[in-house]
């Protein structure tokens, strides 16, 4: 892990996961794309997996965040308690700040 990149988000920030289906490798689950969640942790700053998957060197390194989503926002007809949450690790390039 490196710490040379600047981070855009802090714990507690509300973010929206961008929607996309790039022709390259990406690690963002479709079921969270377009959804809003809350940053609960900065996991670290790592080589960009989208670059590495296609023979790149992984630069520039990208911050990886743990984002928490209410389960009721992700799944139609969710039957569990409304307090249930799902946490997903998502790289910064997939996140937008919520107004």
PDB file of C-alpha atoms in Angstrom:
ATOM      1  CA  UNK A   1       0.000   0.000   0.000  1.00  0.00           C
ATOM      2  CA  UNK A   2       1.190   3.513  -0.760  1.00  0.00           C
ATOM      3  CA  UNK A   3       0.032   6.820   0.625  1.00  0.00           C
ATOM      4  CA  UNK A   4       1.083   9.218  -2.163  1.00  0.00           C
ATOM      5  CA  UNK A   5      -2.406   9.868  -3.583  1.00  0.00           C
ATOM      6  CA  UNK A   6      -4.763  12.475  -2.167  1.00  0.00           C
ATOM      7  CA  UNK A   7      -8.132  11.232  -0.948  1.00  0.00           C
ATOM      8  CA  UNK A   8     -11.376  12.928  -1.953  1.00  0.00           C
ATOM      9  CA  UNK A   9     -13.698  11.536   0.715  1.00  0.00           C
ATOM     10  CA  UNK A  10     -13.817  11.255   4.492  1.00  0.00           C
ATOM     11  CA  UNK A  11     -15.661   8.931   6.827  1.00  0.00           C
ATOM     12  CA  UNK A  12     -19.320   9.920   6.945  1.00  0.00           C
ATOM     13  CA  UNK A  13     -19.394  11.464   3.453  1.00  0.00           C
ATOM     14  CA  UNK A  14     -22.356  10.484   1.310  1.00  0.00           C
ATOM     15  CA  UNK A  15     -21.353   9.269  -2.144  1.00  0.00           C
ATOM     16  CA  UNK A  16     -23.067   7.977  -5.245  1.00  0.00           C
ATOM     17  CA  UNK A  17     -21.571   5.077  -7.164  1.00  0.00           C
ATOM     18  CA  UNK A  18     -21.271   5.963 -10.821  1.00  0.00           C
ATOM     19  CA  UNK A  19     -22.894   3.769 -13.419  1.00  0.00           C
ATOM     20  CA  UNK A  20     -20.872   2.281 -16.215  1.00  0.00           C
ATOM     21  CA  UNK A  21     -19.817  -0.786 -18.112  1.00  0.00           C
ATOM     22  CA  UNK A  22     -16.360   0.033 -19.431  1.00  0.00           C
ATOM     23  CA  UNK A  23     -14.725  -2.348 -21.887  1.00  0.00           C
ATOM     24  CA  UNK A  24     -11.897  -2.751 -19.378  1.00  0.00           C
ATOM     25  CA  UNK A  25     -11.738  -4.643 -16.105  1.00  0.00           C
ATOM     26  CA  UNK A  26     -13.690  -3.040 -13.279  1.00  0.00           C
ATOM     27  CA  UNK A  27     -14.414  -4.114  -9.721  1.00  0.00           C
ATOM     28  CA  UNK A  28     -17.655  -2.309  -8.944  1.00  0.00           C
ATOM     29  CA  UNK A  29     -20.714  -4.556  -8.499  1.00  0.00           C
ATOM     30  CA  UNK A  30     -23.594  -3.681 -10.802  1.00  0.00           C
ATOM     31  CA  UNK A  31     -26.077  -3.883  -7.910  1.00  0.00           C
ATOM     32  CA  UNK A  32     -24.517  -0.824  -6.220  1.00  0.00           C
ATOM     33  CA  UNK A  33     -24.053   1.270  -9.368  1.00  0.00           C
ATOM     34  CA  UNK A  34     -26.246   4.364  -9.256  1.00  0.00           C
ATOM     35  CA  UNK A  35     -26.857   3.882  -5.519  1.00  0.00           C
ATOM     36  CA  UNK A  36     -26.010   6.216  -2.667  1.00  0.00           C
ATOM     37  CA  UNK A  37     -24.010   5.086   0.331  1.00  0.00           C
ATOM     38  CA  UNK A  38     -21.875   6.402   3.174  1.00  0.00           C
ATOM     39  CA  UNK A  39     -18.090   6.221   3.459  1.00  0.00           C
ATOM     40  CA  UNK A  40     -17.231   4.205   6.566  1.00  0.00           C
ATOM     41  CA  UNK A  41     -13.488   3.700   6.011  1.00  0.00           C
ATOM     42  CA  UNK A  42     -10.512   4.437   3.831  1.00  0.00           C
ATOM     43  CA  UNK A  43      -9.055   0.977   3.216  1.00  0.00           C
ATOM     44  CA  UNK A  44      -5.830   2.337   1.753  1.00  0.00           C
ATOM     45  CA  UNK A  45      -4.281   3.545  -1.483  1.00  0.00           C
ATOM     46  CA  UNK A  46      -3.417   0.817  -3.963  1.00  0.00           C
ATOM     47  CA  UNK A  47      -2.356   0.259  -7.556  1.00  0.00           C
ATOM     48  CA  UNK A  48      -5.307   0.804  -9.895  1.00  0.00           C
ATOM     49  CA  UNK A  49      -6.773  -2.668 -10.593  1.00  0.00           C
ATOM     50  CA  UNK A  50      -8.302  -1.481 -13.873  1.00  0.00           C
ATOM     51  CA  UNK A  51      -4.797  -0.654 -15.123  1.00  0.00           C
ATOM     52  CA  UNK A  52      -3.180  -3.803 -13.720  1.00  0.00           C
ATOM     53  CA  UNK A  53      -5.762  -6.078 -15.350  1.00  0.00           C
ATOM     54  CA  UNK A  54      -4.666  -4.886 -18.788  1.00  0.00           C
ATOM     55  CA  UNK A  55      -0.918  -5.038 -18.318  1.00  0.00           C
ATOM     56  CA  UNK A  56      -0.515  -1.529 -16.945  1.00  0.00           C
ATOM     57  CA  UNK A  57       1.645  -0.596 -14.002  1.00  0.00           C
ATOM     58  CA  UNK A  58      -1.280   0.385 -11.759  1.00  0.00           C
ATOM     59  CA  UNK A  59      -0.445   4.070 -11.671  1.00  0.00           C
ATOM     60  CA  UNK A  60      -1.651   6.379 -10.531  1.00  0.00           C
ATOM     61  CA  UNK A  61      -2.518   4.607  -7.312  1.00  0.00           C
ATOM     62  CA  UNK A  62      -6.176   4.931  -6.242  1.00  0.00           C
ATOM     63  CA  UNK A  63      -7.841   5.284  -2.839  1.00  0.00           C
ATOM     64  CA  UNK A  64     -10.096   2.354  -1.916  1.00  0.00           C
ATOM     65  CA  UNK A  65     -13.063   3.110   0.347  1.00  0.00           C
ATOM     66  CA  UNK A  66     -15.511   0.953   2.271  1.00  0.00           C
ATOM     67  CA  UNK A  67     -19.007   2.180   1.428  1.00  0.00           C
ATOM     68  CA  UNK A  68     -22.079   1.208   3.455  1.00  0.00           C
ATOM     69  CA  UNK A  69     -25.506   0.868   1.855  1.00  0.00           C
ATOM     70  CA  UNK A  70     -28.876   0.223   3.477  1.00  0.00           C
ATOM     71  CA  UNK A  71     -30.000  -3.209   2.254  1.00  0.00           C
ATOM     72  CA  UNK A  72     -33.486  -1.803   1.682  1.00  0.00           C
ATOM     73  CA  UNK A  73     -31.987   0.569  -0.926  1.00  0.00           C
ATOM     74  CA  UNK A  74     -30.293  -2.253  -2.831  1.00  0.00           C
ATOM     75  CA  UNK A  75     -32.849  -5.035  -3.078  1.00  0.00           C
ATOM     76  CA  UNK A  76     -36.498  -4.816  -4.116  1.00  0.00           C
ATOM     77  CA  UNK A  77     -38.792  -6.258  -1.456  1.00  0.00           C
ATOM     78  CA  UNK A  78     -35.969  -6.703   1.073  1.00  0.00           C
ATOM     79  CA  UNK A  79     -37.501  -8.653   3.966  1.00  0.00           C
ATOM     80  CA  UNK A  80     -34.810  -8.146   6.605  1.00  0.00           C
ATOM     81  CA  UNK A  81     -34.707  -5.486   9.292  1.00  0.00           C
ATOM     82  CA  UNK A  82     -34.519  -1.928   7.929  1.00  0.00           C
ATOM     83  CA  UNK A  83     -31.286  -1.446   9.888  1.00  0.00           C
ATOM     84  CA  UNK A  84     -29.423  -4.093   7.820  1.00  0.00           C
ATOM     85  CA  UNK A  85     -26.439  -2.693   5.905  1.00  0.00           C
ATOM     86  CA  UNK A  86     -24.074  -3.997   3.227  1.00  0.00           C
ATOM     87  CA  UNK A  87     -20.476  -2.799   2.993  1.00  0.00           C
ATOM     88  CA  UNK A  88     -18.622  -2.835  -0.340  1.00  0.00           C
ATOM     89  CA  UNK A  89     -15.043  -1.773  -1.086  1.00  0.00           C
ATOM     90  CA  UNK A  90     -15.030   0.640  -4.045  1.00  0.00           C
ATOM     91  CA  UNK A  91     -12.208   2.566  -5.706  1.00  0.00           C
ATOM     92  CA  UNK A  92     -12.446   6.356  -5.754  1.00  0.00           C
ATOM     93  CA  UNK A  93     -12.830   6.674  -9.531  1.00  0.00           C
ATOM     94  CA  UNK A  94     -16.272   5.048  -9.176  1.00  0.00           C
ATOM     95  CA  UNK A  95     -17.538   7.522  -6.579  1.00  0.00           C
ATOM     96  CA  UNK A  96     -19.182  10.944  -6.829  1.00  0.00           C
ATOM     97  CA  UNK A  97     -19.865  13.322  -3.973  1.00  0.00           C
ATOM     98  CA  UNK A  98     -23.533  13.737  -3.107  1.00  0.00           C
ATOM     99  CA  UNK A  99     -24.798  17.326  -2.845  1.00  0.00           C
TER     100      UNK A  99
END
